[in-house]
Amino acid sequence: AQSVTQLDSQVPVFEEAPVELRCNYSSSVSVYLFWYVQYPNQGLQLLLKYLSGSTLVKGINGFEAEFNKSQTSFHLRKPSVHISDTAEYFCAVSPSGTYKYIFGTGTRLKVLA
Amino acid sequence: NAGVTQTPKFQVLKTGQSMTLQCAQDMNHNSMYWYRQDPGMGLRLIYYSASEGTTDKGEVPNGYNVSRLNKREFSLRLESAAPSQTSVYFCASSEKLDRVNTEAFFGQGTRLTVV
């Protein structure tokens, strides 16, 4: 069975500092990879996705992620965070040949002034 | 540009009551989903519909039923609500392009409390 692990449930970071949110997955088939952001009392909004091609993908709001097939990871990074980046971030995989999207348990990013 | 619309946004039920959560999408997507979100557990798939006329169980289907009414609409029914079903429910839709799973689009959620 496929699964997604986000080991860090909470990540505090000071404004303008860099941040990395970790995501690892397990799957016996190839996967498509996604990062979503959820602001309080809202739905999920796509940050970025990896479907094929370059393993470094860029998304909205200055975020980027790198797909590492050998380490089965898809970590999210931002070189300089803002207060407005405070939110919960979810990593998701969709195994090839299925219709499912499997989510991690989320990481709460809190940006401190 | 509505995307995925869920109704209602909030609901309080008594134990044993029934209700239906409604979801509609205007993106002409074939696939639709119902997830529940609980603190510390991420989003868990309840049911999904790969295409009109088909439905399949997800990770946590017990206590729920679904209906894919047409291509646009996918409803979730709680026949006899239990406190364990207190959660935030999200509907989503997606489309495969050349057999590639593109991203899922989410509604704003329904916050359900069962007392």
Short mmCIF file of C-alpha atoms in Angstrom, two decimals:
data_model
loop_
_atom_site.label_atom_id
_atom_site.label_comp_id
_atom_site.label_asym_id
_atom_site.label_seq_id
_atom_site.Cartn_x
_atom_site.Cartn_y
_atom_site.Cartn_z
CA ALA A 1 0.00 0.00 0.00
CA GLN A 2 1.09 3.52 -0.67
CA SER A 3 1.73 5.99 2.13
CA VAL A 4 3.03 9.51 2.69
CA THR A 5 5.08 10.59 5.70
CA GLN A 6 5.48 14.14 6.90
CA LEU A 7 7.64 13.72 9.96
CA ASP A 8 7.44 17.32 11.17
CA SER A 9 4.01 18.15 12.55
CA GLN A 10 5.03 21.72 13.38
CA VAL A 11 7.85 23.92 12.09
CA PRO A 12 8.48 27.33 13.66
CA VAL A 13 10.76 29.66 11.69
CA PHE A 14 11.63 33.34 11.84
CA GLU A 15 10.54 35.69 9.09
CA GLU A 16 12.99 35.92 6.16
CA ALA A 17 14.68 32.64 7.18
CA PRO A 18 14.73 29.64 4.84
CA VAL A 19 12.50 26.64 5.46
CA GLU A 20 12.29 23.02 4.32
CA LEU A 21 9.24 20.85 4.89
CA ARG A 22 9.94 17.18 4.47
CA CYS A 23 7.88 14.60 2.63
CA ASN A 24 8.68 10.95 2.02
CA TYR A 25 6.48 8.40 0.35
CA SER A 26 6.33 4.68 -0.26
CA SER A 27 4.87 3.15 -3.39
CA SER A 28 5.43 0.09 -5.52
CA VAL A 29 4.47 2.02 -8.66
CA SER A 30 5.44 5.40 -10.03
CA VAL A 31 3.67 8.37 -8.52
CA TYR A 32 2.65 11.91 -9.24
CA LEU A 33 3.49 14.32 -6.41
CA PHE A 34 1.79 17.40 -5.03
CA TRP A 35 2.10 20.00 -2.29
CA TYR A 36 -0.99 21.81 -1.07
CA VAL A 37 -1.40 24.71 1.36
CA GLN A 38 -4.35 25.23 3.68
CA TYR A 39 -5.02 28.55 5.37
CA PRO A 40 -7.29 28.58 8.44
CA ASN A 41 -10.89 27.62 7.71
CA GLN A 42 -10.24 27.24 4.01
CA GLY A 43 -9.90 24.47 1.48
CA LEU A 44 -6.66 23.15 0.02
CA GLN A 45 -4.86 25.14 -2.64
CA LEU A 46 -2.24 23.64 -4.94
CA LEU A 47 1.29 24.97 -4.39
CA LEU A 48 3.12 22.86 -6.95
CA LYS A 49 3.17 19.48 -8.64
CA TYR A 50 5.55 16.98 -10.18
CA LEU A 51 4.09 15.01 -13.06
CA SER A 52 7.22 14.36 -15.17
CA GLY A 53 10.34 16.05 -16.51
CA SER A 54 12.65 18.22 -14.42
CA THR A 55 12.87 17.01 -10.84
CA LEU A 56 13.02 20.59 -9.53
CA VAL A 57 9.61 22.18 -9.70
CA LYS A 58 8.64 25.72 -8.89
CA GLY A 59 5.28 26.76 -7.53
CA ILE A 60 3.36 29.74 -6.34
CA ASN A 61 4.46 32.13 -3.59
CA GLY A 62 8.18 31.39 -4.14
CA PHE A 63 8.02 27.73 -3.11
CA GLU A 64 9.91 24.95 -4.86
CA ALA A 65 10.30 21.22 -4.39
CA GLU A 66 12.67 18.56 -5.61
CA PHE A 67 11.67 15.02 -6.52
CA ASN A 68 14.28 12.48 -5.46
CA LYS A 69 13.29 9.07 -6.77
CA SER A 70 16.08 7.14 -5.05
CA GLN A 71 15.17 8.58 -1.66
CA THR A 72 11.44 8.61 -2.40
CA SER A 73 11.25 12.20 -1.20
CA PHE A 74 9.61 15.41 -2.35
CA HIS A 75 10.74 18.10 0.11
CA LEU A 76 9.30 21.62 -0.10
CA ARG A 77 11.58 24.65 0.27
CA LYS A 78 11.40 28.40 0.37
CA PRO A 79 14.53 30.57 0.68
CA SER A 80 12.86 33.36 2.67
CA VAL A 81 9.50 33.03 4.41
CA HIS A 82 6.94 35.69 5.20
CA ILE A 83 4.41 35.97 7.99
CA SER A 84 1.74 35.26 5.38
CA ASP A 85 3.22 31.78 4.77
CA THR A 86 1.87 30.68 8.15
CA ALA A 87 -0.44 27.79 7.22
CA GLU A 88 -0.66 24.01 7.10
CA TYR A 89 1.10 22.23 4.26
CA PHE A 90 0.15 18.83 2.90
CA CYS A 91 2.16 16.51 0.70
CA ALA A 92 0.16 14.14 -1.52
CA VAL A 93 0.90 11.34 -3.96
CA SER A 94 -1.24 9.89 -6.68
CA PRO A 95 -0.03 6.46 -7.81
CA SER A 96 0.07 5.88 -11.52
CA GLY A 97 -2.79 3.74 -12.77
CA THR A 98 -5.11 4.77 -9.93
CA TYR A 99 -7.51 7.59 -9.26
CA LYS A 100 -6.52 8.10 -5.64
CA TYR A 101 -4.70 10.96 -3.93
CA ILE A 102 -3.03 9.96 -0.67
CA PHE A 103 -2.18 12.70 1.80
CA GLY A 104 0.36 13.07 4.56
CA THR A 105 -0.68 14.21 8.02
CA GLY A 106 0.40 17.79 7.33
CA THR A 107 3.01 20.22 8.67
CA ARG A 108 2.02 23.43 10.41
CA LEU A 109 4.40 26.19 9.42
CA LYS A 110 4.44 29.09 11.87
CA VAL A 111 6.43 32.13 10.78
CA LEU A 112 7.58 34.28 13.69
CA ALA A 113 8.24 38.02 13.54
CA ASN B 1 -15.29 30.63 -11.77
CA ALA B 2 -16.82 28.55 -8.94
CA GLY B 3 -14.71 25.35 -9.16
CA VAL B 4 -15.92 22.93 -6.47
CA THR B 5 -18.89 24.02 -4.38
CA GLN B 6 -19.96 22.30 -1.17
CA THR B 7 -23.13 22.79 0.83
CA PRO B 8 -23.70 23.33 3.66
CA LYS B 9 -20.62 25.02 5.13
CA PHE B 10 -21.56 24.20 8.71
CA GLN B 11 -23.90 21.65 10.26
CA VAL B 12 -24.70 20.38 13.73
CA LEU B 13 -26.43 17.01 14.00
CA LYS B 14 -27.71 14.97 16.88
CA THR B 15 -26.53 11.39 17.20
CA GLY B 16 -28.66 9.16 15.00
CA GLN B 17 -29.80 11.88 12.62
CA SER B 18 -29.14 11.62 8.91
CA MET B 19 -27.96 14.18 6.41
CA THR B 20 -26.53 14.57 2.93
CA LEU B 21 -23.55 16.71 2.03
CA GLN B 22 -23.74 18.11 -1.47
CA CYS B 23 -20.88 18.75 -3.87
CA ALA B 24 -20.86 20.11 -7.41
CA GLN B 25 -18.03 20.96 -9.79
CA ASP B 26 -18.13 23.02 -12.94
CA MET B 27 -14.78 21.99 -14.45
CA ASN B 28 -16.15 19.01 -16.41
CA HIS B 29 -13.94 16.64 -14.40
CA ASN B 30 -14.58 12.92 -14.54
CA SER B 31 -13.34 12.04 -11.05
CA MET B 32 -14.72 13.21 -7.72
CA TYR B 33 -13.78 12.51 -4.10
CA TRP B 34 -14.90 12.84 -0.52
CA TYR B 35 -12.29 13.27 2.22
CA ARG B 36 -12.49 13.89 5.93
CA GLN B 37 -9.93 15.96 7.80
CA ASP B 38 -9.22 15.36 11.46
CA PRO B 39 -6.48 16.97 13.58
CA GLY B 40 -3.17 15.18 13.22
CA MET B 41 -4.53 12.72 10.66
CA GLY B 42 -4.38 14.67 7.44
CA LEU B 43 -7.02 13.97 4.82
CA ARG B 44 -8.44 10.48 4.60
CA LEU B 45 -10.36 9.28 1.58
CA ILE B 46 -13.93 8.18 2.29
CA TYR B 47 -15.23 7.38 -1.20
CA TYR B 48 -14.37 8.33 -4.72
CA SER B 49 -15.96 8.18 -8.15
CA ALA B 50 -13.51 7.67 -10.99
CA SER B 51 -16.18 8.50 -13.55
CA GLU B 52 -19.91 9.02 -13.79
CA GLY B 53 -21.71 5.81 -12.87
CA THR B 54 -18.93 4.36 -10.69
CA THR B 55 -18.12 4.69 -7.00
CA ASP B 56 -15.46 3.00 -4.87
CA LYS B 57 -14.58 2.81 -1.21
CA GLY B 58 -11.60 4.69 0.11
CA GLU B 59 -9.74 4.33 3.37
CA VAL B 60 -12.60 5.10 5.80
CA PRO B 61 -15.98 4.28 4.17
CA ASN B 62 -17.84 2.85 7.18
CA GLY B 63 -20.91 4.86 8.14
CA TYR B 64 -21.14 6.68 4.80
CA ASN B 65 -22.80 6.25 1.44
CA VAL B 66 -22.30 8.20 -1.78
CA SER B 67 -24.20 8.95 -4.94
CA ARG B 68 -22.72 10.17 -8.20
CA LEU B 69 -25.84 11.92 -9.39
CA ASN B 70 -24.37 13.05 -12.72
CA LYS B 71 -20.99 14.21 -13.98
CA ARG B 72 -21.18 17.43 -11.94
CA GLU B 73 -22.54 16.22 -8.60
CA PHE B 74 -21.31 13.81 -5.95
CA SER B 75 -23.14 13.59 -2.62
CA LEU B 76 -22.13 12.03 0.70
CA ARG B 77 -24.78 10.65 3.04
CA LEU B 78 -24.56 9.91 6.74
CA GLU B 79 -27.47 7.58 7.52
CA SER B 80 -27.12 7.60 11.31
CA ALA B 81 -24.62 10.15 12.49
CA ALA B 82 -22.20 9.31 15.31
CA PRO B 83 -19.91 11.61 17.32
CA SER B 84 -16.93 9.92 15.65
CA GLN B 85 -18.08 11.50 12.39
CA THR B 86 -17.47 14.99 13.72
CA SER B 87 -14.97 16.30 11.20
CA VAL B 88 -14.36 18.66 8.33
CA TYR B 89 -15.42 17.13 5.04
CA PHE B 90 -13.88 18.09 1.73
CA CYS B 91 -15.06 17.33 -1.75
CA ALA B 92 -12.57 17.35 -4.62
CA SER B 93 -12.48 16.72 -8.34
CA SER B 94 -9.76 15.88 -10.83
CA GLU B 95 -9.10 14.85 -14.38
CA LYS B 96 -6.57 12.57 -16.06
CA LEU B 97 -4.81 14.08 -19.06
CA ASP B 98 -3.18 11.52 -21.35
CA ARG B 99 -3.48 9.05 -18.44
CA VAL B 100 -1.55 11.39 -16.13
CA ASN B 101 -3.08 12.22 -12.75
CA THR B 102 -3.23 16.00 -12.64
CA GLU B 103 -4.02 17.86 -9.44
CA ALA B 104 -7.21 17.59 -7.43
CA PHE B 105 -9.27 20.74 -6.87
CA PHE B 106 -10.92 21.15 -3.48
CA GLY B 107 -14.06 22.76 -2.17
CA GLN B 108 -14.10 24.99 0.90
CA GLY B 109 -15.23 22.23 3.23
CA THR B 110 -18.19 21.36 5.44
CA ARG B 111 -17.62 21.53 9.19
CA LEU B 112 -19.85 18.88 10.77
CA THR B 113 -20.41 18.44 14.49
CA VAL B 114 -22.34 15.46 15.84
CA VAL B 115 -23.53 15.86 19.43
#
